[in-house]
Short mmCIF file of C-alpha atoms in Angstrom, two decimals:
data_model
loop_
_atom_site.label_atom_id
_atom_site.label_comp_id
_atom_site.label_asym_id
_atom_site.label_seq_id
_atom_site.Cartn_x
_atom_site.Cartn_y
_atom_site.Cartn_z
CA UNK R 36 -13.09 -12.21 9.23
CA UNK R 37 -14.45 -10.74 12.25
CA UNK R 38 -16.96 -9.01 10.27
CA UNK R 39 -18.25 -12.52 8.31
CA UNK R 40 -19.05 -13.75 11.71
CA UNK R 41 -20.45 -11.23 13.62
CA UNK R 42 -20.35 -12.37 17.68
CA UNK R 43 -17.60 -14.67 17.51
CA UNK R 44 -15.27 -14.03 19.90
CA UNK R 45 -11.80 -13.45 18.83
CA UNK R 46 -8.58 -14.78 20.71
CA UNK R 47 -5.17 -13.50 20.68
CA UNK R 48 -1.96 -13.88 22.31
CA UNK R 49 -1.63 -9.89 22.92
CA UNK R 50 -3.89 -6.74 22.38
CA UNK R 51 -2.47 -3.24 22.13
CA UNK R 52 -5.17 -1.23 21.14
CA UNK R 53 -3.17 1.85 20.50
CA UNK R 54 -0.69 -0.10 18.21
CA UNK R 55 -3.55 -1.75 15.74
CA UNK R 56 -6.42 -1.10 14.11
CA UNK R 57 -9.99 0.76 16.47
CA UNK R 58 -12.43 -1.71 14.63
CA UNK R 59 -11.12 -4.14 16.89
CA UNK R 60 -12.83 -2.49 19.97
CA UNK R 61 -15.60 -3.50 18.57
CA UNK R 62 -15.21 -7.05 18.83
CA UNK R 63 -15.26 -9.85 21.88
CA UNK R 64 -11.59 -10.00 22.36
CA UNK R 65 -10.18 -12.65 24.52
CA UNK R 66 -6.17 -11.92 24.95
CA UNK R 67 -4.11 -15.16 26.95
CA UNK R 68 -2.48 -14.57 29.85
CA UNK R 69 0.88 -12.80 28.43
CA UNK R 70 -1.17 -9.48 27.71
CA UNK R 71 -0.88 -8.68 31.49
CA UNK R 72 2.53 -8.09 30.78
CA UNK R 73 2.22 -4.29 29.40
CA UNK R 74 5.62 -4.78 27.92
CA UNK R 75 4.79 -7.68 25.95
CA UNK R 76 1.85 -5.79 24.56
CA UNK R 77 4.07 -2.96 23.07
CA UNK R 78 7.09 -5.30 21.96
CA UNK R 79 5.67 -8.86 20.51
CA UNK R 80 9.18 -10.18 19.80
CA UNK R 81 10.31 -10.44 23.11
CA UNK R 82 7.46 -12.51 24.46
CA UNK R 83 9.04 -15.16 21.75
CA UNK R 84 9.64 -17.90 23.57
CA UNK R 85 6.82 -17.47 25.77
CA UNK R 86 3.79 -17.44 22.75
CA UNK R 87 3.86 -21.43 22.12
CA UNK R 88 3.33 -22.72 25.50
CA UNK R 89 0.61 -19.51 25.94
CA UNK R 90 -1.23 -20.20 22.74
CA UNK R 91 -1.13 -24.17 23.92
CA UNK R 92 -2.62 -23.55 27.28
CA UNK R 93 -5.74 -21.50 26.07
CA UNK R 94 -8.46 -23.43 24.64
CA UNK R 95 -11.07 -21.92 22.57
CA UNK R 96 -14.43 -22.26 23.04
CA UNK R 97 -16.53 -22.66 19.47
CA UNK R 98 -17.40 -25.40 17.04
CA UNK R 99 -15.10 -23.97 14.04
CA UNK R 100 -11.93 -22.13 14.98
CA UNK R 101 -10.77 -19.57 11.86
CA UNK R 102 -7.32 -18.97 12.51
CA UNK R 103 -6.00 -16.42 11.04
CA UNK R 104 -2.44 -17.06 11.47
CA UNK R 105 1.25 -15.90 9.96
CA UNK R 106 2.53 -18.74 12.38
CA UNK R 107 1.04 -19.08 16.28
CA UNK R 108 -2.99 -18.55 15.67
CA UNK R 109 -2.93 -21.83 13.96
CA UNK R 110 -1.65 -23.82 17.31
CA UNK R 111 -5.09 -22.81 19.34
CA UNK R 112 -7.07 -25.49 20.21
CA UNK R 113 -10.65 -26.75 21.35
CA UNK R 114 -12.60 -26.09 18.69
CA UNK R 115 -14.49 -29.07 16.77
CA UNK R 116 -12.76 -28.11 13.45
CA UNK R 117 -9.92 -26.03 12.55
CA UNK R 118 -9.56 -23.75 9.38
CA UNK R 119 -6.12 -22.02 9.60
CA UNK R 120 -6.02 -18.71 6.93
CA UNK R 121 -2.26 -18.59 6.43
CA UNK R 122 -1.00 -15.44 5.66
CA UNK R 123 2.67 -16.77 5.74
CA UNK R 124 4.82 -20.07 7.12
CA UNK R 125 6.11 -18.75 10.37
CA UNK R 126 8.85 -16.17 9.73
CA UNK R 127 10.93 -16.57 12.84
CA UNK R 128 11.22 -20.35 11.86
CA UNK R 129 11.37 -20.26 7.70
CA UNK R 130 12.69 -16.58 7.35
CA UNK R 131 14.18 -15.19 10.31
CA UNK R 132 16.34 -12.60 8.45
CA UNK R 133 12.91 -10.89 6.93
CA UNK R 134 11.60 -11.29 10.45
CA UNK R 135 14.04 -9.76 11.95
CA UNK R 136 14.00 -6.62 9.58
CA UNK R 137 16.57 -7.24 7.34
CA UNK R 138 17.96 -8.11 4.10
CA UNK R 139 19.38 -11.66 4.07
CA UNK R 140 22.75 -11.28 5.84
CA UNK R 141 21.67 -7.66 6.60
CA UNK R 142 19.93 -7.95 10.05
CA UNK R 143 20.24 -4.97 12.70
CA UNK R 144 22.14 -4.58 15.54
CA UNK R 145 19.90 -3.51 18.04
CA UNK R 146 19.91 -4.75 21.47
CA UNK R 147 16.26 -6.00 21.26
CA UNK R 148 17.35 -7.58 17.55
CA UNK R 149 20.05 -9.51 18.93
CA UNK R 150 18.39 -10.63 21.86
CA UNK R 151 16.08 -12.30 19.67
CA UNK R 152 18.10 -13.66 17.04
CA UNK R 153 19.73 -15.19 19.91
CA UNK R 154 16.24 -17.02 21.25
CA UNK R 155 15.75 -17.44 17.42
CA UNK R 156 18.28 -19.78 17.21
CA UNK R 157 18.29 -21.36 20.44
CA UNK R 158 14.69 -22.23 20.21
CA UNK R 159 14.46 -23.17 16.35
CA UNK R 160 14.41 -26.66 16.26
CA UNK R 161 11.81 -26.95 19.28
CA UNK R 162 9.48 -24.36 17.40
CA UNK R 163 10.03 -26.20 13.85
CA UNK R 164 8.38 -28.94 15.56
CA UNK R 165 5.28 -27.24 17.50
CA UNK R 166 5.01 -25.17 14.34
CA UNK R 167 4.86 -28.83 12.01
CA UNK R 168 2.64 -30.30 14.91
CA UNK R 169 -0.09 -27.14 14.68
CA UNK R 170 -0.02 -27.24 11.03
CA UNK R 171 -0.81 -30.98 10.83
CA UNK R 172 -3.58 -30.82 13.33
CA UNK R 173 -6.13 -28.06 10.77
CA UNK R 174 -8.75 -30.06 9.16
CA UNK R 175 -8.36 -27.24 6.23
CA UNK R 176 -5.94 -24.87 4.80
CA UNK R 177 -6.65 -21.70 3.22
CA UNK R 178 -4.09 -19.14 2.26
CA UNK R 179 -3.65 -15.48 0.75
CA UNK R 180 -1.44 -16.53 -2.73
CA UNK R 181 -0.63 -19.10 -5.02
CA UNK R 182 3.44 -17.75 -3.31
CA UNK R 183 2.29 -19.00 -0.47
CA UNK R 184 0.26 -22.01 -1.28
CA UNK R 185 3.73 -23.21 -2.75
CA UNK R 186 5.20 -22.47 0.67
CA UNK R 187 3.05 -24.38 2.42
CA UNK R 188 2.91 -27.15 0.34
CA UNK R 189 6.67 -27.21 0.32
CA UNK R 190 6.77 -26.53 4.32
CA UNK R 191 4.24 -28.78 5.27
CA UNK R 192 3.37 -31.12 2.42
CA UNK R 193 -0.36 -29.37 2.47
CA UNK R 194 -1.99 -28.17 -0.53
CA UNK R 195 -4.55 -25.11 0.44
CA UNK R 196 -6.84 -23.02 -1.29
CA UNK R 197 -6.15 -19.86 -2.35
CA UNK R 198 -8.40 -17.11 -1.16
CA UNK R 199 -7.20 -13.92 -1.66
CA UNK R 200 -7.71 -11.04 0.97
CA UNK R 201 -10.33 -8.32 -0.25
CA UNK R 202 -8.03 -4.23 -0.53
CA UNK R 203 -8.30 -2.36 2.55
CA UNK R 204 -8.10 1.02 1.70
CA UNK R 205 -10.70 1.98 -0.63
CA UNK R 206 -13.01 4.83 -2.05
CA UNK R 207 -15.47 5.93 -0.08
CA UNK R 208 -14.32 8.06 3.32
CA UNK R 209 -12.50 11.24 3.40
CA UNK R 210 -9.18 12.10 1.91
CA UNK R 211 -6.60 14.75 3.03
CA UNK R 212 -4.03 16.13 0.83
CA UNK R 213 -0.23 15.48 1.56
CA UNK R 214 1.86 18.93 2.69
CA UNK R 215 3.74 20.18 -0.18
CA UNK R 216 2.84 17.66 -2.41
CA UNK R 217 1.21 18.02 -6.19
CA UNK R 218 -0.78 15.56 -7.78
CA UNK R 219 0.89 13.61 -11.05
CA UNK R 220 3.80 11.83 -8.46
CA UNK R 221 4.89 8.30 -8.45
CA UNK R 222 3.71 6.59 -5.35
CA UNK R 223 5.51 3.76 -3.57
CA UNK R 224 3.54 2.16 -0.32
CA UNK R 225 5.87 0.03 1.57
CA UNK R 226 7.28 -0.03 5.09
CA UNK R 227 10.90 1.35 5.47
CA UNK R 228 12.89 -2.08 5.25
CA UNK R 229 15.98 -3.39 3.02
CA UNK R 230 14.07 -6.20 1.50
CA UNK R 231 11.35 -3.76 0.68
CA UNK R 232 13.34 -2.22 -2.35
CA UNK R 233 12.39 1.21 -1.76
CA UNK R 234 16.27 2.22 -2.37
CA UNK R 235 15.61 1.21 -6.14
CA UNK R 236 12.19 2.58 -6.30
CA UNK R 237 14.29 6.47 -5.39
CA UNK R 238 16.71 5.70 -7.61
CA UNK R 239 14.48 5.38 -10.48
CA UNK R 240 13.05 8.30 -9.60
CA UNK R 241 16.19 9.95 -9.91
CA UNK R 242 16.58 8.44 -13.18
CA UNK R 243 13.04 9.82 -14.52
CA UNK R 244 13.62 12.96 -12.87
CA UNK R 245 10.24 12.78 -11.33
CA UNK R 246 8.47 13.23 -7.67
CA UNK R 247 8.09 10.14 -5.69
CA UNK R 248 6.49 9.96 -2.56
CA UNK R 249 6.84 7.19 -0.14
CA UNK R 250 4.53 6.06 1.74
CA UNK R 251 5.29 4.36 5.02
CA UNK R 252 7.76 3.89 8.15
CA UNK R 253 10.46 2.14 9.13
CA UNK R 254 13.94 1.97 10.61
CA UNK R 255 15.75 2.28 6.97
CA UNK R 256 14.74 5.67 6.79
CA UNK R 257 17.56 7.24 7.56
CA UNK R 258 19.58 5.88 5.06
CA UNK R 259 17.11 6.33 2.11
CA UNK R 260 16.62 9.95 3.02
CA UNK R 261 20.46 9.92 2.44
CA UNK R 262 19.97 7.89 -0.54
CA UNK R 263 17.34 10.71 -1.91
CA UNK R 264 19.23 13.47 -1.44
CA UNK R 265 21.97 11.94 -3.36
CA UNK R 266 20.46 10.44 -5.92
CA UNK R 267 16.99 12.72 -7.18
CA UNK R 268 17.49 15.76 -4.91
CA UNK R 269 14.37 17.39 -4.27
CA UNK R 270 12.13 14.50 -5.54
CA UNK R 271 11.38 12.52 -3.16
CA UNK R 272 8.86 13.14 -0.28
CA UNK R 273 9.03 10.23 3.16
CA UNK R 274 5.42 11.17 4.26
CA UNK R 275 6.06 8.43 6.84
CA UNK R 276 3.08 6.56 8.53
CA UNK R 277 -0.27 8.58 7.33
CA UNK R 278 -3.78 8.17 8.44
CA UNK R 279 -6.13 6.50 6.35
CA UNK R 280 -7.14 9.79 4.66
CA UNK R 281 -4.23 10.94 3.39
CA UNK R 282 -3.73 7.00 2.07
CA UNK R 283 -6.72 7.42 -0.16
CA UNK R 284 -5.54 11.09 -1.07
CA UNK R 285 -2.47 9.55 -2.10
CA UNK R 286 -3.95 6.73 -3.89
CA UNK R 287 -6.20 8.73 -5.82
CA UNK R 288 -3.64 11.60 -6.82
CA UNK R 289 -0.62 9.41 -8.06
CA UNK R 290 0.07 8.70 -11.56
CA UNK R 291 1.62 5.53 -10.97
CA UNK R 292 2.19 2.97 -8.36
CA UNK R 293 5.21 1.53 -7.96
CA UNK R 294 6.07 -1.82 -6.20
CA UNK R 295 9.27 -3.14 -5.90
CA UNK R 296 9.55 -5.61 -2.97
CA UNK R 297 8.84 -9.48 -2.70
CA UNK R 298 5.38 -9.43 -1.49
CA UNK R 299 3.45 -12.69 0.05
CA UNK R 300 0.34 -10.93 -1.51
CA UNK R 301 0.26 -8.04 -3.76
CA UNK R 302 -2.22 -5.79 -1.90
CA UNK R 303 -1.24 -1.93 -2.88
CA UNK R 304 -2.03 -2.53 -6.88
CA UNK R 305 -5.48 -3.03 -5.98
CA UNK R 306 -5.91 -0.43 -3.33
CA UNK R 307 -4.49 1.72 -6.30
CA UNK R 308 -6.88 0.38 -9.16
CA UNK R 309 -9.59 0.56 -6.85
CA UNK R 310 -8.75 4.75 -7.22
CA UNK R 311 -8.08 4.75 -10.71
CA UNK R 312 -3.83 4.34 -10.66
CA UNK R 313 -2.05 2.01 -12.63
CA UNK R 314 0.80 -0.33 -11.16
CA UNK R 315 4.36 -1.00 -12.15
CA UNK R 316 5.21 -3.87 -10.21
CA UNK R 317 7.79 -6.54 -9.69
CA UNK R 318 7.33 -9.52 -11.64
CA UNK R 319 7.67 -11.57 -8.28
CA UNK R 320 5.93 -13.27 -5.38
CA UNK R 321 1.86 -11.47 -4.76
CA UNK R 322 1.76 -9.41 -7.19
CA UNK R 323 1.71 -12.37 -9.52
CA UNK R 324 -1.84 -12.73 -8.38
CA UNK R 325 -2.66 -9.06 -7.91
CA UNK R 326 -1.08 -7.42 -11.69
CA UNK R 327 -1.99 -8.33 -14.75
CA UNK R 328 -0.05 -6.99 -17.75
CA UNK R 329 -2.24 -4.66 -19.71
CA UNK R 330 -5.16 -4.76 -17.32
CA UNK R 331 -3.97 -2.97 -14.33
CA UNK R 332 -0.34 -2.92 -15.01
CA UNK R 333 2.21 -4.12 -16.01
CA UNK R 334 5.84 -5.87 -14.73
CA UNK R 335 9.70 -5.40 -14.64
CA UNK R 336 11.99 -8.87 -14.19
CA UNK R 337 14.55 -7.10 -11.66
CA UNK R 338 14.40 -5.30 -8.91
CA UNK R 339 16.61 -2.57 -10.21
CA UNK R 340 16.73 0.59 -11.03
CA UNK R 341 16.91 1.10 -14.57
CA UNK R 342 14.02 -1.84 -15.18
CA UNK R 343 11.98 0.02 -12.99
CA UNK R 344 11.93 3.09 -14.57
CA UNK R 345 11.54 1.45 -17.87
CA UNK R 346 8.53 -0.45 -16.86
CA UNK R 347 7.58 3.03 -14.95
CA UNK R 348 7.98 4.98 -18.43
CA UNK R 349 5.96 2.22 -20.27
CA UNK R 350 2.86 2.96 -18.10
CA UNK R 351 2.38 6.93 -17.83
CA UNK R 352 2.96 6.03 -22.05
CA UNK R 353 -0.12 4.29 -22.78
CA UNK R 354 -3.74 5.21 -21.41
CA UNK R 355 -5.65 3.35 -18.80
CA UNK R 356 -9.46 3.05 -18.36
CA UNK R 357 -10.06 4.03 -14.41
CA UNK R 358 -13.47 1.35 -15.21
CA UNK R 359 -10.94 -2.11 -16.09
CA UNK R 360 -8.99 -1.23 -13.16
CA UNK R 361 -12.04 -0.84 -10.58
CA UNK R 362 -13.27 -3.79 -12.37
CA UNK R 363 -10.38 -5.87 -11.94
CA UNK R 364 -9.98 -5.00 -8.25
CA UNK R 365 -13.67 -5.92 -7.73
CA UNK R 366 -12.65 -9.50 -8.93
CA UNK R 367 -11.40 -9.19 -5.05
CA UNK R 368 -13.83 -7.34 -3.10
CA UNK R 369 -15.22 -8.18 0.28
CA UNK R 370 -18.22 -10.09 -0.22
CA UNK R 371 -16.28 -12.53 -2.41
CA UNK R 372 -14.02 -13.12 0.47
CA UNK R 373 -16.84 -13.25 3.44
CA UNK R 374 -18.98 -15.18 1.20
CA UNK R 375 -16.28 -17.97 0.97
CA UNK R 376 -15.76 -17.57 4.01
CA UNK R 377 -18.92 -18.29 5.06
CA UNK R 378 -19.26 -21.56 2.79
CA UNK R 379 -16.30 -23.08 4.26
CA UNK R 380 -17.13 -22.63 7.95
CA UNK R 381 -20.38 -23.92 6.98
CA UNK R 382 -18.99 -26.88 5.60
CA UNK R 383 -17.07 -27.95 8.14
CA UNK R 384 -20.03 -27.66 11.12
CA UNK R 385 -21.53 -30.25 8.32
CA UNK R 386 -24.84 -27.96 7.69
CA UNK R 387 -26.09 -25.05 9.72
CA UNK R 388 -25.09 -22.20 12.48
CA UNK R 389 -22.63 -22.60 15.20
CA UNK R 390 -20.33 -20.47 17.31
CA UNK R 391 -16.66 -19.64 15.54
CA UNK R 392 -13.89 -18.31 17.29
CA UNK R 393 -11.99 -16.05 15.28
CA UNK R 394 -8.14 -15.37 15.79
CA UNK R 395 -5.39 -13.33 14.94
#
């Protein structure tokens, strides 16, 4: 976004530089109040009942305000026009368990989880509203999936577009090789939570009897390194949170891609068919939008062991062509998305340039 708009300045609630992406150094950043507090920077969730009052007290300055927004970016105001890019409903409000890092009924027991599924459901019902208000108040909706254009149709009685968010991680820069890893392995990209269903994805390895590696972190690790051990022994690689490089390397050395979770957006299948890998993927949520059977996958109904490795088996059995998949992921690419981009914003200043401020 920041990139379609070059000079916009970009407004957030909190910046911690070491915690997100470097691009963003490059752009005019314009953090509220709250990121004096250097403890708010590092831990979002406990500034929780302090983000709607924040994000209603700074105004931003431009004639179209792009807010990208998973639930606060789309209560800024002072712009001419509003076009909120939904990534999701507001968690905290619509799905606190995920929010909270758990499976439904599973959430953890930390102090800092408790103290905020405390303010969670003290402050619900006041948020429902400021969350129904913001919504109501965008003069256009755009979001990342036809999952989530249900959502917000059902949430807030809205029907959006659906623009889909170009891969991330792509061909192109350098790539450094795993430690102790082969090529040929089945490759799972999720963070390290219940809902995730990276438990199933090592149990299918188990079943196949062949190397997984898992990228990504998160506080279930623990228990699926238990999990590995016990059920495919000496299979199973947690490479954790990698850089960028060892992504692609990843990417471009695994035979398949698995994804198992519910995903709002099914991003890894085309950050894999963008290097060539097939996807077996849950028949579910994103990927709906991301897989199609035959082209650069194909699905399993249940998020279960034995249908994944049968859907795993029915890939590495029939041949792919590494040109489809590239093709199909181009179907998705960056200029697509900034050109749209581009013609919306336009449309809403009526004709013409004008200033945009650009959240997150």
């Amino acid at each position: 976004m920041a990139k379609a708009f070059p000079g916009s300045a970009m407004y957030t609630t909190l910046y911690d530089p070491d915690g997100t992406h470097p691009e963003f150094a490059d752009v005019e950043l314009r953090p509220g109040p709250l990121d004096k507090v250097r403890m708010l920077r590092h831990n979002h969730r406990l500034a929780l009942p302090l983000l709607a009052p924040a994000v209603d007290a700074q105004r931003v300055q431009g004639d179209v305000l792009l807010a990208g927004s998973s639930g606060w970016a789309h209560g800024y105001r002072g712009a001419r026009r509003t076009v909120v890019y939904c990534y999701a409903p507001a968690r905290w409000l619509y799905q606190p368990d995920r929010y909270l890092g758990g499976a439904s009924g599973q959430v953890p027991r930390g102090l800092r989880t408790r103290a905020t599924a405390t303010a969670l459901g003290l402050l619900s019902p006041s948020l429902r509203a400021w969350d129904e208000r913001a919504a109501g108040r965008a003069d256009r909706y755009l979001v990342v999936s036809t999952e989530i254009q249900r959502a917000v149709r059902q949430v807030y009685g809205i029907d959006a577009e659906v623009l889909s968010p170009p891969p991330a991680c792509l061909p192109g820069g350098p790539e450094t090789a795993i430690d102790g890893v082969a090529p040929g392995f089945l490759l799972c990209v999720a963070r390290l939570l219940p809902y995730k269903n990276v438990d199933v994805v090592i149990e299918a390895a188990g079943l196949l009897g062949r190397r997984l590696v898992v990228v990504g972190g998160g506080p279930d690790r623990s228990r699926l390194e238990a999990l590995a051990a016990a059920k495919a022994p000496g299979l199973v690689t947690l490479a954790g949170r990698i850089d960028d490089a060892q992504v692609r390397w990843a990417y471009r050395n695994a035979s398949v891609l698995v994804a198992a979770s519910f995903e709002d957006f099914g991003l890894t299948p085309l950050e894999a068919g963008a290097f060539g890998a097939p996807t077996a993927a849950l028949r579910a949520g994103g990927f709906l939008d991301s897989v199609v059977e035959g082209v650069n996958g194909t699905f399993f109904d249940r998020p279960v062991a034995a249908d994944v490795a049968g859907a795993v088996e029915s890939v590495l059995g029939r041949p792919w062509d590494a040109d489809v998949l590239r093709s199909h992921v181009d179907r998705f690419g960056e200029d697509r998305f900034v050109e749209r981009l581009r013609d919306i914003v336009a449309a809403e200043l009526g004709a013409g340039s004008g200033t945009t401020g650009v959240l997150t």
